[in-house]
CSV table of N, CA and C in Angstrom, one decimal:
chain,number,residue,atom,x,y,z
A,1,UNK,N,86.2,60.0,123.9
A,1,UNK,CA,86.2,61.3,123.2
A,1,UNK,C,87.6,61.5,122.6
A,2,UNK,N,88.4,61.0,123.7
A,2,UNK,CA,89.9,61.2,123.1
A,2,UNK,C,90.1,60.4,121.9
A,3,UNK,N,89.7,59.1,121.5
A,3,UNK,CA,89.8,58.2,120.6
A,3,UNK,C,89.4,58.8,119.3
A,4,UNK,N,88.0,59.6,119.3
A,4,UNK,CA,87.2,60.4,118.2
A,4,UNK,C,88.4,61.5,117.5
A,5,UNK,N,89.0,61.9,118.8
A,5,UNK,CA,90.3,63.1,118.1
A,5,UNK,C,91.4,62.7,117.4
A,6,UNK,N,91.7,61.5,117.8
A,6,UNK,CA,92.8,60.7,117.1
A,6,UNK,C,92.2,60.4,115.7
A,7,UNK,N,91.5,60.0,115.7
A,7,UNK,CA,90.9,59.4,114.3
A,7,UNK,C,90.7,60.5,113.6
A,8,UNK,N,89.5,61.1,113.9
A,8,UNK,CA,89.3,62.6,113.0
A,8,UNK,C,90.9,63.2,112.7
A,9,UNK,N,91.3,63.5,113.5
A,9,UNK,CA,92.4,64.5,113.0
A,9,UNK,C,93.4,63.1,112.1
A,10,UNK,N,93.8,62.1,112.2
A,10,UNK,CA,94.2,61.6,111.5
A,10,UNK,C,93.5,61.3,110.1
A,11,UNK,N,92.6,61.0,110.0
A,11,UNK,CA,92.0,60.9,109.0
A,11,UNK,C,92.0,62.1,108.1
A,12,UNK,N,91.6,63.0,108.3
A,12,UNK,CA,91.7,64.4,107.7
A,12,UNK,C,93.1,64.7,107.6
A,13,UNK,N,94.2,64.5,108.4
A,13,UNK,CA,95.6,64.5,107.8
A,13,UNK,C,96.0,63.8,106.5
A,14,UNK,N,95.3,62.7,106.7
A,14,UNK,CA,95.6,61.6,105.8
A,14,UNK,C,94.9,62.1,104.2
A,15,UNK,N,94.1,62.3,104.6
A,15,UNK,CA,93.1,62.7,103.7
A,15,UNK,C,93.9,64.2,102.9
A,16,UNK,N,94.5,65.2,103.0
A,16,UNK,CA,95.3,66.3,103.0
A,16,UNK,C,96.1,65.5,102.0
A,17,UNK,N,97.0,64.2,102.9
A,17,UNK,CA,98.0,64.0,102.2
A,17,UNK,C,97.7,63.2,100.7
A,18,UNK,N,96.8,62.9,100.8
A,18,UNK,CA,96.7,61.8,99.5
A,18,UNK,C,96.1,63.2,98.4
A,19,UNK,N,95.3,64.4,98.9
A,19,UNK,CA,95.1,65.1,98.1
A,19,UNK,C,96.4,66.0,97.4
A,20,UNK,N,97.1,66.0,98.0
A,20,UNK,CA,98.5,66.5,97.7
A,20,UNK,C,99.1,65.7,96.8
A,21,UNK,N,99.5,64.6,97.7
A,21,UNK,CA,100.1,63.2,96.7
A,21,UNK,C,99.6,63.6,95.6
A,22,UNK,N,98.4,63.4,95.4
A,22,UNK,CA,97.7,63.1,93.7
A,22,UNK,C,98.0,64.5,92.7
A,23,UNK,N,97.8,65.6,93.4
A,23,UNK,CA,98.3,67.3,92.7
A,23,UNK,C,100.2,66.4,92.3
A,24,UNK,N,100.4,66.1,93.3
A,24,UNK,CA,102.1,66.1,92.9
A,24,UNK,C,102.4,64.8,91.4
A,25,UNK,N,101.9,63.8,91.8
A,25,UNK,CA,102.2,62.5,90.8
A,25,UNK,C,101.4,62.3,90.4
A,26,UNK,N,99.9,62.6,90.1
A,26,UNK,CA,98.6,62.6,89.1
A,26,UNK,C,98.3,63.7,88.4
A,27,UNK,N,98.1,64.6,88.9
A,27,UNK,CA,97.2,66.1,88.1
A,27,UNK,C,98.0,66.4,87.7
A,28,UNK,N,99.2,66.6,88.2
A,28,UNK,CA,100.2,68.3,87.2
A,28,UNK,C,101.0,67.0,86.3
A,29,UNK,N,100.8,65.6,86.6
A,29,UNK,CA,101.9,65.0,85.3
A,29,UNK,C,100.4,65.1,84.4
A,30,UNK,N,99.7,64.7,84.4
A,30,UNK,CA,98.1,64.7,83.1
A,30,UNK,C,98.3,65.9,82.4
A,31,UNK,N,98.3,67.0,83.2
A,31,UNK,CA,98.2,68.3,82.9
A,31,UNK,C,99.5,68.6,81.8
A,32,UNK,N,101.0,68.4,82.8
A,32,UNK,CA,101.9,68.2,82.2
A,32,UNK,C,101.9,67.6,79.9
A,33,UNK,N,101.2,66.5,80.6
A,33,UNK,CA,101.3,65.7,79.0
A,33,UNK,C,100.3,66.2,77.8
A,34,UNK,N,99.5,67.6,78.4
A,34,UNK,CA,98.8,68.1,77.6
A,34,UNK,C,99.3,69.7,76.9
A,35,UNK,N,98.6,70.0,75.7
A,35,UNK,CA,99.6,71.3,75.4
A,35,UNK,C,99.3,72.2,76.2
A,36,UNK,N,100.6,72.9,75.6
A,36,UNK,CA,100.6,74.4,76.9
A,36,UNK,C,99.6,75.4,77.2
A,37,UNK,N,98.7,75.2,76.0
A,37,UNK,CA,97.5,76.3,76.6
A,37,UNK,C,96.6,75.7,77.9
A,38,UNK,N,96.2,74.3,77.1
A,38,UNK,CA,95.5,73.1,78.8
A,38,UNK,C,96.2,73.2,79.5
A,39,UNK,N,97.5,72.9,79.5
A,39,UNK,CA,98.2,72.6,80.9
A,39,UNK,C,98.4,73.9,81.8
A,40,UNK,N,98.3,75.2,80.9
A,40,UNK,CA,98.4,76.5,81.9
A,40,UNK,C,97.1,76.8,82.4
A,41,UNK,N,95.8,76.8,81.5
A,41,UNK,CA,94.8,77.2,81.7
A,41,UNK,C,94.3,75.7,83.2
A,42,UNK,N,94.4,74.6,82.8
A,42,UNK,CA,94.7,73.4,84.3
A,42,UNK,C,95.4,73.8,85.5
A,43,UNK,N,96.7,74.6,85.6
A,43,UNK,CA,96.8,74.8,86.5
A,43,UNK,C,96.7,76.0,87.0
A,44,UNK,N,96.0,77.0,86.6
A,44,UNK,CA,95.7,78.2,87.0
A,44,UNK,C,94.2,77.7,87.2
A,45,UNK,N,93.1,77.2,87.0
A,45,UNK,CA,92.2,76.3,87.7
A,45,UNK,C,92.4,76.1,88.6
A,46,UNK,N,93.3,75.1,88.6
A,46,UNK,CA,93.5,74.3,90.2
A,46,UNK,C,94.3,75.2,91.1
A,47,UNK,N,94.7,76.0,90.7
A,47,UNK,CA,95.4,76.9,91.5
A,47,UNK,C,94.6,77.7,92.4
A,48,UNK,N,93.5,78.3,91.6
A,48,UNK,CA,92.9,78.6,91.8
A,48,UNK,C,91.6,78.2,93.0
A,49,UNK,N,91.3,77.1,92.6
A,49,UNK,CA,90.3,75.8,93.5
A,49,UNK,C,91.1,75.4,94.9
A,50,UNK,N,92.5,75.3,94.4
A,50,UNK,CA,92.7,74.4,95.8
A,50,UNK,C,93.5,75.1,96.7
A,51,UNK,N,94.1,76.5,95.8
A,51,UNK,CA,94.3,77.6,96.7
A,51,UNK,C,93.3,78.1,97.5
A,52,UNK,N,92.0,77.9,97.5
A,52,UNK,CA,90.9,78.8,98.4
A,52,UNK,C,90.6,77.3,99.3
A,53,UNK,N,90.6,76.3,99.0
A,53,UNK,CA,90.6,75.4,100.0
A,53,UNK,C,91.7,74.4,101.0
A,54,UNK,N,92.9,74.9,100.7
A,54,UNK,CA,93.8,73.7,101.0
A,54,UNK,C,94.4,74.7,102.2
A,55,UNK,N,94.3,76.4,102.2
A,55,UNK,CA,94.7,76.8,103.6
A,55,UNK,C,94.0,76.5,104.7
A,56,UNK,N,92.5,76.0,104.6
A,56,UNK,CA,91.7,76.0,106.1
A,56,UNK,C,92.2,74.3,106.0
A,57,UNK,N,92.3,73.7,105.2
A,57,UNK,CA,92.5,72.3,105.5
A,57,UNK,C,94.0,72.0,106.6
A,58,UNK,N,94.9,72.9,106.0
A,58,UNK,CA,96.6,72.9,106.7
A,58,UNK,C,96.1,73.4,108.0
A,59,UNK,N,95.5,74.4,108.4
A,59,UNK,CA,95.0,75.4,109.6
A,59,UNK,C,94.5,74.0,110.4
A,60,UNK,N,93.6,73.9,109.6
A,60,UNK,CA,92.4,73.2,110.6
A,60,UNK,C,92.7,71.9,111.1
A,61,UNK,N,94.0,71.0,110.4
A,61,UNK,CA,95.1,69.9,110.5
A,61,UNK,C,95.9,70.4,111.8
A,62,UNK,N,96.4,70.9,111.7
A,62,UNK,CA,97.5,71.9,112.5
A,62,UNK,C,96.6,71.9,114.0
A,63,UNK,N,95.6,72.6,113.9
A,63,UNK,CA,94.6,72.6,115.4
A,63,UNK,C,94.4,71.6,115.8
A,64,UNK,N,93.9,70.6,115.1
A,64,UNK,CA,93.7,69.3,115.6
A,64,UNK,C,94.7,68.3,116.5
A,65,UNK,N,96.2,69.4,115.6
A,65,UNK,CA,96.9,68.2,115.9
A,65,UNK,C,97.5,69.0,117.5
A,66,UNK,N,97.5,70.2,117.3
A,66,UNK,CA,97.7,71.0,118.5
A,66,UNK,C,97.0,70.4,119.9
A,67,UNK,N,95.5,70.0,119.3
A,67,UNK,CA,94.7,69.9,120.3
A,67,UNK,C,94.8,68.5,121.1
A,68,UNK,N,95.0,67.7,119.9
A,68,UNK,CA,95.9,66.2,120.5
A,68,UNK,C,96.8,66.4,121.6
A,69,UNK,N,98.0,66.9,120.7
A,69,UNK,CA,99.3,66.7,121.7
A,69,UNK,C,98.7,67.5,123.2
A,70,UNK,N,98.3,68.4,123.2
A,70,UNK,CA,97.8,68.9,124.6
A,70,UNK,C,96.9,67.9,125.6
A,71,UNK,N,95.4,67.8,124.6
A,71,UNK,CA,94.7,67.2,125.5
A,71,UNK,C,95.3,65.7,126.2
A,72,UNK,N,96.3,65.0,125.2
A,72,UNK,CA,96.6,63.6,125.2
A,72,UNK,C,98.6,63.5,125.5
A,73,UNK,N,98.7,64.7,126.6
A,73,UNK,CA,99.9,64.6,126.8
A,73,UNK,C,100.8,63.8,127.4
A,74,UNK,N,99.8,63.1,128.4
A,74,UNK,CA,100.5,62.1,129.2
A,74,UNK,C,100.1,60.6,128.6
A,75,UNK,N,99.9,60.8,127.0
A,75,UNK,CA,99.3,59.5,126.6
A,75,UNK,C,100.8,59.0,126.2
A,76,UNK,N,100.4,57.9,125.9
A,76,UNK,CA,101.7,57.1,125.0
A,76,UNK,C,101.8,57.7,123.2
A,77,UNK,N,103.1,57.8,123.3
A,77,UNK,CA,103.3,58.6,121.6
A,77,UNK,C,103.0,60.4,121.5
A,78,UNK,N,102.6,60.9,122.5
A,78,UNK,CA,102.6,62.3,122.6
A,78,UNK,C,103.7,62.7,122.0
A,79,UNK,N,104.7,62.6,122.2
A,79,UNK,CA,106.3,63.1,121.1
A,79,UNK,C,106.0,63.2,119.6
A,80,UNK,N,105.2,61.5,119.4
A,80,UNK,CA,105.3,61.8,118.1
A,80,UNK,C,104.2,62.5,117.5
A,81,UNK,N,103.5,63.0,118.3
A,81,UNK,CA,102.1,63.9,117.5
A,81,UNK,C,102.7,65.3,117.9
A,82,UNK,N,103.9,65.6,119.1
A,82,UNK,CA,104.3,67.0,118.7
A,82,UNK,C,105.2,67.2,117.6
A,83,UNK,N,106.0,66.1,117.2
A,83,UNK,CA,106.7,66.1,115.6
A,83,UNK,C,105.8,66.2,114.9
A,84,UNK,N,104.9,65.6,114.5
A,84,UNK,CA,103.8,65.7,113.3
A,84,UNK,C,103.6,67.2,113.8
A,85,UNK,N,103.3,67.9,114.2
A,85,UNK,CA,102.9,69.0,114.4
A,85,UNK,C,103.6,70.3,113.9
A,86,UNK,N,105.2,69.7,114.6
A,86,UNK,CA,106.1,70.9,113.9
A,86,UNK,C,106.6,70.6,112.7
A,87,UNK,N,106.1,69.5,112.0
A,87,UNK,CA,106.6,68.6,110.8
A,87,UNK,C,105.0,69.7,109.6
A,88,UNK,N,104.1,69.6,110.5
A,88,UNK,CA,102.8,70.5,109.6
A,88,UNK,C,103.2,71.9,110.0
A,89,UNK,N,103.8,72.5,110.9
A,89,UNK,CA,103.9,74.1,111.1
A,89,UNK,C,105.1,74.0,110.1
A,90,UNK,N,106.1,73.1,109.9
A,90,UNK,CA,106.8,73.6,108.6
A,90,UNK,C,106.3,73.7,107.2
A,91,UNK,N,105.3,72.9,107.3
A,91,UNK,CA,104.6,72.5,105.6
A,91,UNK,C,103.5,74.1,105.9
A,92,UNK,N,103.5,74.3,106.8
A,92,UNK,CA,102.8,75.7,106.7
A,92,UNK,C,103.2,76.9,105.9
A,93,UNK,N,104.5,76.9,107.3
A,93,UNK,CA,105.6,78.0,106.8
A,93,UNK,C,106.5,77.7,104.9
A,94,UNK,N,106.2,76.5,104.9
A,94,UNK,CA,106.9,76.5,103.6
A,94,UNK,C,106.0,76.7,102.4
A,95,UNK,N,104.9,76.4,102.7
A,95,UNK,CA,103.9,77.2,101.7
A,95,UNK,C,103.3,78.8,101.7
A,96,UNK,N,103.2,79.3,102.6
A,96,UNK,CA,103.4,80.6,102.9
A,96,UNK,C,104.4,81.7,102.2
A,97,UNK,N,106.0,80.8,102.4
A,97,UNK,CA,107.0,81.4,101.9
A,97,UNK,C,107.3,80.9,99.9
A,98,UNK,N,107.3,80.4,100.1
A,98,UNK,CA,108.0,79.4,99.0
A,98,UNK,C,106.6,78.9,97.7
A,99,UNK,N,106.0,78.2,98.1
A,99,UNK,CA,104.6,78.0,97.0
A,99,UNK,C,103.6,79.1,96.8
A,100,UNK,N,102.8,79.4,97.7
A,100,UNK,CA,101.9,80.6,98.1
A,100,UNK,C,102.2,81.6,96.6
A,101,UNK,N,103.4,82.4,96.9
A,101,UNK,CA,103.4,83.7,96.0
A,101,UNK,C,103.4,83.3,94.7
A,102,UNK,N,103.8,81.9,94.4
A,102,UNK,CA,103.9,81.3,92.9
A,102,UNK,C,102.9,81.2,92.2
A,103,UNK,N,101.9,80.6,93.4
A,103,UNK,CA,100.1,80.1,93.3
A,103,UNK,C,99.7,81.6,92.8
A,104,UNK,N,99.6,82.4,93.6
A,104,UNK,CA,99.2,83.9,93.6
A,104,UNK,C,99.1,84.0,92.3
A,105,UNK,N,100.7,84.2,91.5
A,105,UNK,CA,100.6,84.9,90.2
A,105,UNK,C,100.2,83.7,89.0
A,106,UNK,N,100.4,82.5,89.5
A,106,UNK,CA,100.0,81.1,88.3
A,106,UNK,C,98.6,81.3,88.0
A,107,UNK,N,97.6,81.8,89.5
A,107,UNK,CA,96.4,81.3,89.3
A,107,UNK,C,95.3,82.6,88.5
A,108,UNK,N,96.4,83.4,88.2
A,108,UNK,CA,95.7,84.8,87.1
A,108,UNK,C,96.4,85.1,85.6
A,109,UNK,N,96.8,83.4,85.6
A,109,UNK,CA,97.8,84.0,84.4
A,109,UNK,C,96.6,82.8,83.3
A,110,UNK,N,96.1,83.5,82.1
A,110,UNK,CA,95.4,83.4,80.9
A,110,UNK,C,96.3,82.8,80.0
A,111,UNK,N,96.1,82.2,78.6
A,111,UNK,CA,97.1,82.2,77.9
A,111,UNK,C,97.4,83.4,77.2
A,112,UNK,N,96.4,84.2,77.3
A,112,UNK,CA,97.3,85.4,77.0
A,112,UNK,C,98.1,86.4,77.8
A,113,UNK,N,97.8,86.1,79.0
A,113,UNK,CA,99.0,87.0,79.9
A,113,UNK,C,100.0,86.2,80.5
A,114,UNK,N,100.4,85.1,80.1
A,114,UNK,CA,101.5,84.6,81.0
A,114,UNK,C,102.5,84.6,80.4
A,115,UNK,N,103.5,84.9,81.6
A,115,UNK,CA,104.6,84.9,81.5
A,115,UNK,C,106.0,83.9,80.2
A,116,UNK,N,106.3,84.5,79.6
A,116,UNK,CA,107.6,83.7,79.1
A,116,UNK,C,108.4,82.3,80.0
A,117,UNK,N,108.9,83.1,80.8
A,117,UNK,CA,108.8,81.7,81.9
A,117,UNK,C,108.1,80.6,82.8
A,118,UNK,N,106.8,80.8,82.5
A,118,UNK,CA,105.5,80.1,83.2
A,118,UNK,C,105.9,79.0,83.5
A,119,UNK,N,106.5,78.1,82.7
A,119,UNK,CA,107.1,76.8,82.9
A,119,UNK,C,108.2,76.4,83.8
A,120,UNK,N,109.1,77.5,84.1
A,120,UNK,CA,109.9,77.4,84.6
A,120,UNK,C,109.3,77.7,86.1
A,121,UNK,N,108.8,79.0,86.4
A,121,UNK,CA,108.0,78.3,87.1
A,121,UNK,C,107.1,77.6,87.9
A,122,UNK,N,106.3,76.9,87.2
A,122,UNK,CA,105.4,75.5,87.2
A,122,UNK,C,106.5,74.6,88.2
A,123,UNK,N,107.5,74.5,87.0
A,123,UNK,CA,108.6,73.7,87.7
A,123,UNK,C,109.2,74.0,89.2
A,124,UNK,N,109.4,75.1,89.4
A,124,UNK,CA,110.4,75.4,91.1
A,124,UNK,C,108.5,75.0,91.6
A,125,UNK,N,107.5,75.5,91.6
A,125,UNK,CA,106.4,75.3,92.3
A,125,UNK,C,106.1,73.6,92.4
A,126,UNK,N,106.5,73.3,91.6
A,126,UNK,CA,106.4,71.2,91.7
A,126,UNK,C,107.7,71.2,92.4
A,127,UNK,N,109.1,71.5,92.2
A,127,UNK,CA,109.8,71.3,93.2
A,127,UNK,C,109.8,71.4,94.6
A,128,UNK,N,109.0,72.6,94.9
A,128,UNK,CA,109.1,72.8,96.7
A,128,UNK,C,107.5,72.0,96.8
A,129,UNK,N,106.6,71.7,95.9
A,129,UNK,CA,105.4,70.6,96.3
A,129,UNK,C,106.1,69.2,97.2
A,130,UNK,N,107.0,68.7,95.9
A,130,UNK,CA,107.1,67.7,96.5
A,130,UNK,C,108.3,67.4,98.0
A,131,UNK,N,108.8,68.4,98.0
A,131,UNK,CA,109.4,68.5,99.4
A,131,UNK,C,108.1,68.3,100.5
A,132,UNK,N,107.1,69.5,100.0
A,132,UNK,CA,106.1,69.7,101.1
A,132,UNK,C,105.4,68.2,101.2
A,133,UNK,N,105.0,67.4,100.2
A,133,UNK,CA,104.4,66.8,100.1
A,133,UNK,C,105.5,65.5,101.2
A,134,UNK,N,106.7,65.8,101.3
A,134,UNK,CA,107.1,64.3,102.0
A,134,UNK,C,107.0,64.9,103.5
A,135,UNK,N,107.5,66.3,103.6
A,135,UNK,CA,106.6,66.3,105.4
A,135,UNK,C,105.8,66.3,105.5
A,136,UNK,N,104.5,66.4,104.9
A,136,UNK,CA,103.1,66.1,105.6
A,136,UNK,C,103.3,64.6,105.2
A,137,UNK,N,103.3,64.1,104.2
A,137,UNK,CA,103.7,62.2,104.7
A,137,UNK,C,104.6,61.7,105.8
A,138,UNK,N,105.5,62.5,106.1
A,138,UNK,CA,106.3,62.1,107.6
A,138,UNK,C,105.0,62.4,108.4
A,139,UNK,N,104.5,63.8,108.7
A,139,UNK,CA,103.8,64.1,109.5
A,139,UNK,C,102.8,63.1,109.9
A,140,UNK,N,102.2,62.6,108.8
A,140,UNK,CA,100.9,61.6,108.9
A,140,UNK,C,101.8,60.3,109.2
A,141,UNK,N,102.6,59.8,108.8
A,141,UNK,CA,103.0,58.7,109.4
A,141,UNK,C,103.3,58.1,111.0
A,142,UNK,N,103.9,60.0,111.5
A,142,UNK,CA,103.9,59.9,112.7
A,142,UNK,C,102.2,59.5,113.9
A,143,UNK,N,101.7,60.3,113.2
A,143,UNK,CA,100.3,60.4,113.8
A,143,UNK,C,99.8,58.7,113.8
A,144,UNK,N,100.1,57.9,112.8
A,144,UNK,CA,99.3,57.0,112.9
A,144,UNK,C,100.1,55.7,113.3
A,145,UNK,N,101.6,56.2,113.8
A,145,UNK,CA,102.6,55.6,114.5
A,145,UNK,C,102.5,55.9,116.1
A,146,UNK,N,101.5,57.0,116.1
A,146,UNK,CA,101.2,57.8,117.3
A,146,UNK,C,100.0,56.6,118.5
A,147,UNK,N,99.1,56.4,116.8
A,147,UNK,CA,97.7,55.6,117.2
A,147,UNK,C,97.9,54.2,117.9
A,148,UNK,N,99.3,53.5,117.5
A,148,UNK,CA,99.2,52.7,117.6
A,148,UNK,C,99.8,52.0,119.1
């Protein structure tokens, strides 16, 4: 049963991160290369879509991995599944603070109500992505540095 938790929750980490990865270096550069009405009305979509799904995914990562480090504490690599852990409670906290409120107002903005600055920032919101995006890639690396 312990083996089933390692996997599951890894896999669903993994799985998080490559959906991220692809928002960071796939979607918003396509989106990017299209004109400004697509690329706003694209990412107030996705903003939209993956803002209602990507908090229970971080939550429900986060328990898993809680539930590892606990149940499997006297295992080998328990250290590195409580780093993955506080490495996802920061990608938490950092979306919470820092992307979250950006999302909020990107994912109601129309081409006719957005902001003058919209691009600018698009831009600080791809900046703190790709930070977030390299600690859940530490995170997941740990985990499967954990498995091994």
């Amino acid at each position: 049963m312990f083996n089933a938790l390692e996997i599951v929750t890894t896999v669903l980490v993994g799985l998080m991160v490559g959906v991220e990865f692809s928002v960071a270096f796939v979607i918003n550069r396509i989106l990017d290369a299209l004109p400004d009405d697509s690329n706003q009305r694209g990412r107030s979509h996705g903003g939209r879509m993956l803002g209602a799904v990507m908090p229970v995914w971080y939550i429900g990562s986060l328990v898993l991995v809680a539930v590892w480090a606990f149940v499997g504490w006297q295992h080998d690599g328990a250290g590195l599944v409580v780093t993955a852990g506080a490495l996802l409670i920061l990608s938490v906290v950092m979306s919470l603070l820092l992307l979250v409120p950006i999302n909020n107002q990107s994912k109601t903005w129309t081409t006719e109500n957005r902001p003058a600055d919209w691009k600018e920032q698009m831009n600080r919101w791809d900046r703190f992505h790709y930070v977030r995006v390299a600690v859940i890639v530490a995170a997941f690396a740990l985990l499967v540095t954990a498995l091994a």
